[in-house]
Amino acid sequence: MATAAGRTLWWVPPNGSAPQVLLAGADAIALAPDGRQLAWRDGRELLAAALVGDQLFATTRTPAPDGAVPVGFVGDAVLVRQPGQGGFTVWRRLAGALPAAAERSLLNVYGVLPDGRVVGQVSAGTPRRPCLALLDPARGLAPVRTGCGPELGTDGRGGVSADGRWLLVNGAGKDALLVDLDTLGSTVSARSAGPAVTDVVAWTPTGTALHVDGAGGLVRVRVERVLAGERPGAASVGGVAPGERPVLVSDTAS
């Protein structure tokens, strides 16, 4: 949750007891997909720790340039967005400091495949335009497969399914796109998938992507229905007061 005082991370106990604040006042927070690791920026430093229940353990830290923020994890390493158009780096905590070099062609990161490759948006082609790519974190996020074709938005909104097959991402227009990552190569298969994503994307284990649209409605993107030609729409969420927006809460393995 973002406030004027910074970002706050809440832990919701599985037994139904009251939520607890784990971290408050951070400049940015990134949580590993399994909920077991946490990275954040505080002042001039990046920090990361193991997360067990409502406790943080084995915290590591490193100085970081102004504007550098954590955006995700690749295994135990932290994906870091550099300030401005500086690209992305991989912070391997046991190695100490952030690496000096960054992958500057990388514009946005959407998630990580089960094999560890990163799904991102790069500047590629002639003329240069936003394209999708799979990147190797062991080689400084160097692209290993790139695919252009669909006109993509550059807001960074999107998310990868748990099995690594599908990407829901914003197009350059007003719609989201469902991309089959198995087709990523010389061509990219993408289908219109309803209203644009305005915040996070949460994928269910059964292959449904959920997100909240610009009007506060809940959008369910069911892969098999989109492939059959359905255009998802938004449904109102009960109990949400006028002017408020629902918040997606996803469970984790921990």
mmCIF file of C-alpha atoms in Angstrom:
data_model
loop_
_atom_site.group_PDB
_atom_site.id
_atom_site.type_symbol
_atom_site.label_atom_id
_atom_site.label_comp_id
_atom_site.label_asym_id
_atom_site.label_seq_id
_atom_site.Cartn_x
_atom_site.Cartn_y
_atom_site.Cartn_z
ATOM 1 C CA MET A 1 0.000 0.000 0.000
ATOM 2 C CA ALA A 2 1.408 3.412 -1.002
ATOM 3 C CA THR A 3 0.876 6.523 1.148
ATOM 4 C CA ALA A 4 2.475 9.956 1.448
ATOM 5 C CA ALA A 5 4.798 8.460 4.069
ATOM 6 C CA GLY A 6 5.980 5.669 1.771
ATOM 7 C CA ARG A 7 4.913 2.118 1.029
ATOM 8 C CA THR A 8 3.618 -0.328 3.623
ATOM 9 C CA LEU A 9 3.604 -4.118 3.493
ATOM 10 C CA TRP A 10 0.829 -5.903 5.398
ATOM 11 C CA TRP A 11 0.792 -9.546 6.445
ATOM 12 C CA VAL A 12 -2.632 -11.196 6.572
ATOM 13 C CA PRO A 13 -2.493 -14.222 8.949
ATOM 14 C CA PRO A 14 -4.072 -17.402 7.531
ATOM 15 C CA ASN A 15 -6.016 -17.960 10.779
ATOM 16 C CA GLY A 16 -8.192 -14.911 10.188
ATOM 17 C CA SER A 17 -6.666 -12.732 12.914
ATOM 18 C CA ALA A 18 -5.976 -9.036 12.376
ATOM 19 C CA PRO A 19 -3.505 -8.022 9.629
ATOM 20 C CA GLN A 20 -0.089 -6.806 10.789
ATOM 21 C CA VAL A 21 2.336 -4.265 9.342
ATOM 22 C CA LEU A 22 5.604 -5.937 8.331
ATOM 23 C CA LEU A 23 7.307 -2.920 6.780
ATOM 24 C CA ALA A 24 6.403 0.760 6.693
ATOM 25 C CA GLY A 25 7.848 3.898 5.128
ATOM 26 C CA ALA A 26 9.738 2.134 2.333
ATOM 27 C CA ASP A 27 10.365 3.915 -0.947
ATOM 28 C CA ALA A 28 9.608 0.736 -2.936
ATOM 29 C CA ILE A 29 8.818 -2.905 -2.093
ATOM 30 C CA ALA A 30 9.137 -6.118 -4.134
ATOM 31 C CA LEU A 31 7.899 -9.524 -2.976
ATOM 32 C CA ALA A 32 9.001 -12.869 -4.402
ATOM 33 C CA PRO A 33 6.194 -14.863 -6.073
ATOM 34 C CA ASP A 34 6.299 -17.524 -3.343
ATOM 35 C CA GLY A 35 6.098 -14.887 -0.601
ATOM 36 C CA ARG A 36 9.336 -16.038 1.023
ATOM 37 C CA GLN A 37 11.641 -13.155 0.099
ATOM 38 C CA LEU A 38 11.279 -9.418 0.295
ATOM 39 C CA ALA A 39 13.296 -6.508 -1.111
ATOM 40 C CA TRP A 40 12.815 -2.819 -0.485
ATOM 41 C CA ARG A 41 14.468 0.589 -0.764
ATOM 42 C CA ASP A 42 15.027 2.665 2.351
ATOM 43 C CA GLY A 43 16.848 5.963 1.952
ATOM 44 C CA ARG A 44 20.107 5.398 0.076
ATOM 45 C CA GLU A 45 20.081 1.603 0.360
ATOM 46 C CA LEU A 46 18.478 -1.476 -1.112
ATOM 47 C CA LEU A 47 17.648 -4.198 1.408
ATOM 48 C CA ALA A 48 16.460 -7.787 1.107
ATOM 49 C CA ALA A 49 15.453 -10.443 3.627
ATOM 50 C CA ALA A 50 13.858 -13.836 4.008
ATOM 51 C CA LEU A 51 10.212 -13.700 5.072
ATOM 52 C CA VAL A 52 8.815 -16.366 7.384
ATOM 53 C CA GLY A 53 5.298 -15.662 8.596
ATOM 54 C CA ASP A 54 5.439 -12.188 10.092
ATOM 55 C CA GLN A 55 9.227 -12.133 10.642
ATOM 56 C CA LEU A 56 12.155 -10.918 8.518
ATOM 57 C CA PHE A 57 15.444 -12.836 8.680
ATOM 58 C CA ALA A 58 18.982 -12.561 7.256
ATOM 59 C CA THR A 59 18.677 -8.985 6.033
ATOM 60 C CA THR A 60 21.303 -7.834 3.531
ATOM 61 C CA ARG A 61 21.829 -4.313 2.197
ATOM 62 C CA THR A 62 23.806 -2.391 -0.381
ATOM 63 C CA PRO A 63 24.147 1.276 -1.398
ATOM 64 C CA ALA A 64 22.133 2.199 -4.481
ATOM 65 C CA PRO A 65 21.991 5.222 -6.789
ATOM 66 C CA ASP A 66 19.108 7.645 -6.369
ATOM 67 C CA GLY A 67 15.991 6.264 -8.057
ATOM 68 C CA ALA A 68 17.075 2.608 -8.227
ATOM 69 C CA VAL A 69 14.249 0.363 -6.956
ATOM 70 C CA PRO A 70 13.626 -3.390 -6.589
ATOM 71 C CA VAL A 71 10.943 -4.767 -8.903
ATOM 72 C CA GLY A 72 11.094 -8.549 -8.435
ATOM 73 C CA PHE A 73 13.125 -11.692 -7.852
ATOM 74 C CA VAL A 74 14.942 -14.301 -9.921
ATOM 75 C CA GLY A 75 15.600 -17.097 -7.456
ATOM 76 C CA ASP A 76 17.491 -15.439 -4.602
ATOM 77 C CA ALA A 77 18.608 -12.484 -6.743
ATOM 78 C CA VAL A 78 16.771 -9.158 -6.877
ATOM 79 C CA LEU A 79 15.750 -7.445 -10.118
ATOM 80 C CA VAL A 80 16.519 -3.731 -9.845
ATOM 81 C CA ARG A 81 15.244 -0.952 -12.099
ATOM 82 C CA GLN A 82 17.882 1.726 -12.547
ATOM 83 C CA PRO A 83 16.840 5.411 -12.552
ATOM 84 C CA GLY A 84 15.661 7.142 -15.706
ATOM 85 C CA GLN A 85 16.437 5.137 -18.834
ATOM 86 C CA GLY A 86 19.215 3.228 -17.104
ATOM 87 C CA GLY A 87 17.723 -0.220 -17.676
ATOM 88 C CA PHE A 88 17.805 -3.112 -15.192
ATOM 89 C CA THR A 89 20.395 -5.017 -13.165
ATOM 90 C CA VAL A 90 20.436 -8.215 -11.087
ATOM 91 C CA TRP A 91 21.562 -7.814 -7.473
ATOM 92 C CA ARG A 92 23.084 -11.062 -6.235
ATOM 93 C CA ARG A 93 23.138 -10.400 -2.532
ATOM 94 C CA LEU A 94 26.037 -12.722 -1.698
ATOM 95 C CA ALA A 95 28.185 -10.822 -4.218
ATOM 96 C CA GLY A 96 27.709 -7.573 -2.299
ATOM 97 C CA ALA A 97 27.213 -4.378 -4.298
ATOM 98 C CA LEU A 98 25.014 -3.783 -7.320
ATOM 99 C CA PRO A 99 26.781 -4.568 -10.614
ATOM 100 C CA ALA A 100 28.102 -1.537 -12.466
ATOM 101 C CA ALA A 101 26.656 -2.570 -15.835
ATOM 102 C CA ALA A 102 22.949 -2.664 -16.685
ATOM 103 C CA GLU A 103 20.866 -4.048 -19.550
ATOM 104 C CA ARG A 104 19.817 -0.699 -21.002
ATOM 105 C CA SER A 105 17.598 -2.082 -23.775
ATOM 106 C CA LEU A 106 15.247 -3.553 -21.161
ATOM 107 C CA LEU A 107 12.264 -1.234 -20.630
ATOM 108 C CA ASN A 108 9.968 -3.251 -18.353
ATOM 109 C CA VAL A 109 9.839 -6.589 -16.542
ATOM 110 C CA TYR A 110 6.642 -8.673 -16.353
ATOM 111 C CA GLY A 111 7.698 -11.826 -14.521
ATOM 112 C CA VAL A 112 9.913 -14.892 -14.438
ATOM 113 C CA LEU A 113 9.454 -18.269 -16.129
ATOM 114 C CA PRO A 114 9.788 -21.527 -14.164
ATOM 115 C CA ASP A 115 13.236 -22.046 -15.756
ATOM 116 C CA GLY A 116 14.457 -18.672 -14.428
ATOM 117 C CA ARG A 117 14.360 -16.649 -17.628
ATOM 118 C CA VAL A 118 12.891 -13.174 -17.268
ATOM 119 C CA VAL A 119 9.970 -11.978 -19.407
ATOM 120 C CA GLY A 120 10.433 -8.332 -20.316
ATOM 121 C CA GLN A 121 9.915 -5.568 -22.823
ATOM 122 C CA VAL A 122 12.916 -4.386 -24.821
ATOM 123 C CA SER A 123 13.610 -1.735 -27.401
ATOM 124 C CA ALA A 124 14.354 -3.655 -30.611
ATOM 125 C CA GLY A 125 13.773 -3.817 -34.342
ATOM 126 C CA THR A 126 14.204 -1.274 -37.144
ATOM 127 C CA PRO A 127 12.889 1.283 -36.436
ATOM 128 C CA ARG A 128 13.204 0.739 -32.693
ATOM 129 C CA ARG A 129 9.955 -0.174 -30.970
ATOM 130 C CA PRO A 130 8.786 -1.999 -27.820
ATOM 131 C CA CYS A 131 9.049 -5.777 -28.266
ATOM 132 C CA LEU A 132 8.834 -8.790 -25.971
ATOM 133 C CA ALA A 133 11.889 -10.787 -24.947
ATOM 134 C CA LEU A 134 13.112 -13.616 -22.768
ATOM 135 C CA LEU A 135 16.254 -12.603 -20.873
ATOM 136 C CA ASP A 136 19.031 -14.537 -19.170
ATOM 137 C CA PRO A 137 19.694 -13.314 -15.601
ATOM 138 C CA ALA A 138 22.991 -15.244 -15.538
ATOM 139 C CA ARG A 139 24.286 -12.984 -18.353
ATOM 140 C CA GLY A 140 23.165 -9.631 -17.022
ATOM 141 C CA LEU A 141 19.635 -9.950 -18.476
ATOM 142 C CA ALA A 142 20.898 -10.285 -22.042
ATOM 143 C CA PRO A 143 17.992 -11.084 -24.421
ATOM 144 C CA VAL A 144 17.990 -14.700 -25.663
ATOM 145 C CA ARG A 145 14.710 -14.599 -27.628
ATOM 146 C CA THR A 146 12.939 -11.518 -28.947
ATOM 147 C CA GLY A 147 9.593 -11.155 -30.676
ATOM 148 C CA CYS A 148 8.000 -8.068 -32.214
ATOM 149 C CA GLY A 149 4.588 -7.649 -33.771
ATOM 150 C CA PRO A 150 1.842 -6.568 -31.361
ATOM 151 C CA GLU A 151 1.778 -2.858 -30.576
ATOM 152 C CA LEU A 152 2.625 -2.734 -26.882
ATOM 153 C CA GLY A 153 2.035 -0.118 -24.217
ATOM 154 C CA THR A 154 5.064 1.075 -22.283
ATOM 155 C CA ASP A 155 3.498 1.483 -18.827
ATOM 156 C CA GLY A 156 4.969 -1.797 -17.553
ATOM 157 C CA ARG A 157 1.598 -3.259 -16.527
ATOM 158 C CA GLY A 158 1.351 -6.998 -17.001
ATOM 159 C CA GLY A 159 1.915 -10.400 -15.463
ATOM 160 C CA VAL A 160 3.065 -13.926 -16.388
ATOM 161 C CA SER A 161 1.032 -17.037 -15.570
ATOM 162 C CA ALA A 162 2.453 -19.464 -13.014
ATOM 163 C CA ASP A 163 3.209 -22.073 -15.684
ATOM 164 C CA GLY A 164 5.065 -19.504 -17.799
ATOM 165 C CA ARG A 165 2.864 -19.996 -20.857
ATOM 166 C CA TRP A 166 0.841 -16.769 -20.916
ATOM 167 C CA LEU A 167 1.455 -13.052 -20.529
ATOM 168 C CA LEU A 168 -1.318 -10.533 -19.943
ATOM 169 C CA VAL A 169 0.042 -7.132 -20.948
ATOM 170 C CA ASN A 170 -1.296 -3.764 -22.039
ATOM 171 C CA GLY A 171 -1.349 -2.941 -25.723
ATOM 172 C CA ALA A 172 -0.707 0.493 -27.158
ATOM 173 C CA GLY A 173 -4.469 1.148 -27.298
ATOM 174 C CA LYS A 174 -7.120 0.770 -24.614
ATOM 175 C CA ASP A 175 -7.071 -3.039 -24.427
ATOM 176 C CA ALA A 176 -5.007 -5.663 -22.683
ATOM 177 C CA LEU A 177 -3.414 -8.392 -24.795
ATOM 178 C CA LEU A 178 -3.081 -12.109 -24.062
ATOM 179 C CA VAL A 179 0.265 -13.324 -25.420
ATOM 180 C CA ASP A 180 1.252 -16.961 -25.934
ATOM 181 C CA LEU A 181 4.901 -16.954 -24.802
ATOM 182 C CA ASP A 182 5.479 -20.297 -26.537
ATOM 183 C CA THR A 183 5.213 -18.376 -29.827
ATOM 184 C CA LEU A 184 7.816 -15.788 -28.886
ATOM 185 C CA GLY A 185 10.218 -15.638 -31.798
ATOM 186 C CA SER A 186 9.972 -14.210 -35.290
ATOM 187 C CA THR A 187 6.220 -13.800 -34.721
ATOM 188 C CA VAL A 188 4.201 -13.285 -31.551
ATOM 189 C CA SER A 189 0.643 -14.547 -31.075
ATOM 190 C CA ALA A 190 -1.493 -12.006 -29.186
ATOM 191 C CA ARG A 191 -5.253 -11.613 -28.750
ATOM 192 C CA SER A 192 -7.323 -8.745 -27.422
ATOM 193 C CA ALA A 193 -8.202 -9.529 -23.801
ATOM 194 C CA GLY A 194 -10.536 -6.835 -22.524
ATOM 195 C CA PRO A 195 -9.954 -3.631 -20.557
ATOM 196 C CA ALA A 196 -6.439 -2.368 -19.914
ATOM 197 C CA VAL A 197 -4.608 -3.333 -16.738
ATOM 198 C CA THR A 198 -4.310 -0.450 -14.267
ATOM 199 C CA ASP A 199 -2.413 -2.144 -11.416
ATOM 200 C CA VAL A 200 -1.253 -5.681 -10.606
ATOM 201 C CA VAL A 201 -2.226 -8.897 -12.399
ATOM 202 C CA ALA A 202 -2.970 -11.998 -10.300
ATOM 203 C CA TRP A 203 -3.005 -15.399 -12.032
ATOM 204 C CA THR A 204 -4.863 -18.366 -10.577
ATOM 205 C CA PRO A 205 -3.398 -21.897 -10.817
ATOM 206 C CA THR A 206 -6.140 -22.778 -13.304
ATOM 207 C CA GLY A 207 -5.077 -20.145 -15.841
ATOM 208 C CA THR A 208 -7.296 -17.144 -15.126
ATOM 209 C CA ALA A 209 -5.802 -13.663 -14.850
ATOM 210 C CA LEU A 210 -7.555 -11.140 -12.605
ATOM 211 C CA HIS A 211 -7.056 -7.386 -12.476
ATOM 212 C CA VAL A 212 -8.927 -4.170 -11.725
ATOM 213 C CA ASP A 213 -9.808 -1.848 -14.596
ATOM 214 C CA GLY A 214 -9.828 1.955 -14.641
ATOM 215 C CA ALA A 215 -13.394 2.142 -13.317
ATOM 216 C CA GLY A 216 -12.729 -0.185 -10.374
ATOM 217 C CA GLY A 217 -14.345 -3.253 -11.914
ATOM 218 C CA LEU A 218 -12.899 -6.749 -11.564
ATOM 219 C CA VAL A 219 -11.797 -8.302 -14.858
ATOM 220 C CA ARG A 220 -11.418 -12.078 -15.230
ATOM 221 C CA VAL A 221 -9.390 -13.137 -18.231
ATOM 222 C CA ARG A 222 -9.979 -16.856 -18.820
ATOM 223 C CA VAL A 223 -7.438 -18.115 -21.338
ATOM 224 C CA GLU A 224 -9.638 -20.733 -22.992
ATOM 225 C CA ARG A 225 -12.471 -18.241 -23.473
ATOM 226 C CA VAL A 226 -10.218 -15.551 -24.938
ATOM 227 C CA LEU A 227 -8.828 -18.135 -27.378
ATOM 228 C CA ALA A 228 -12.421 -18.938 -28.325
ATOM 229 C CA GLY A 229 -13.047 -15.274 -29.161
ATOM 230 C CA GLU A 230 -14.543 -13.914 -25.929
ATOM 231 C CA ARG A 231 -13.714 -10.342 -24.969
ATOM 232 C CA PRO A 232 -13.599 -10.131 -21.147
ATOM 233 C CA GLY A 233 -15.527 -7.380 -19.419
ATOM 234 C CA ALA A 234 -15.422 -5.849 -15.942
ATOM 235 C CA ALA A 235 -17.828 -6.761 -13.134
ATOM 236 C CA SER A 236 -18.622 -4.569 -10.157
ATOM 237 C CA VAL A 237 -17.337 -5.679 -6.776
ATOM 238 C CA GLY A 238 -19.819 -5.781 -3.912
ATOM 239 C CA GLY A 239 -19.067 -3.852 -0.756
ATOM 240 C CA VAL A 240 -16.785 -1.294 -2.404
ATOM 241 C CA ALA A 241 -17.848 2.268 -1.604
ATOM 242 C CA PRO A 242 -18.071 4.905 -4.370
ATOM 243 C CA GLY A 243 -14.659 6.393 -5.103
ATOM 244 C CA GLU A 244 -12.816 3.374 -3.684
ATOM 245 C CA ARG A 245 -11.000 0.663 -5.597
ATOM 246 C CA PRO A 246 -10.827 -3.024 -4.697
ATOM 247 C CA VAL A 247 -7.419 -4.509 -3.954
ATOM 248 C CA LEU A 248 -6.399 -7.933 -5.253
ATOM 249 C CA VAL A 249 -4.955 -10.184 -2.542
ATOM 250 C CA SER A 250 -3.262 -13.388 -3.680
ATOM 251 C CA ASP A 251 -2.245 -16.334 -1.525
ATOM 252 C CA THR A 252 1.352 -17.579 -1.521
ATOM 253 C CA ALA A 253 3.055 -20.880 -0.840
ATOM 254 C CA SER A 254 4.226 -19.686 2.581
#
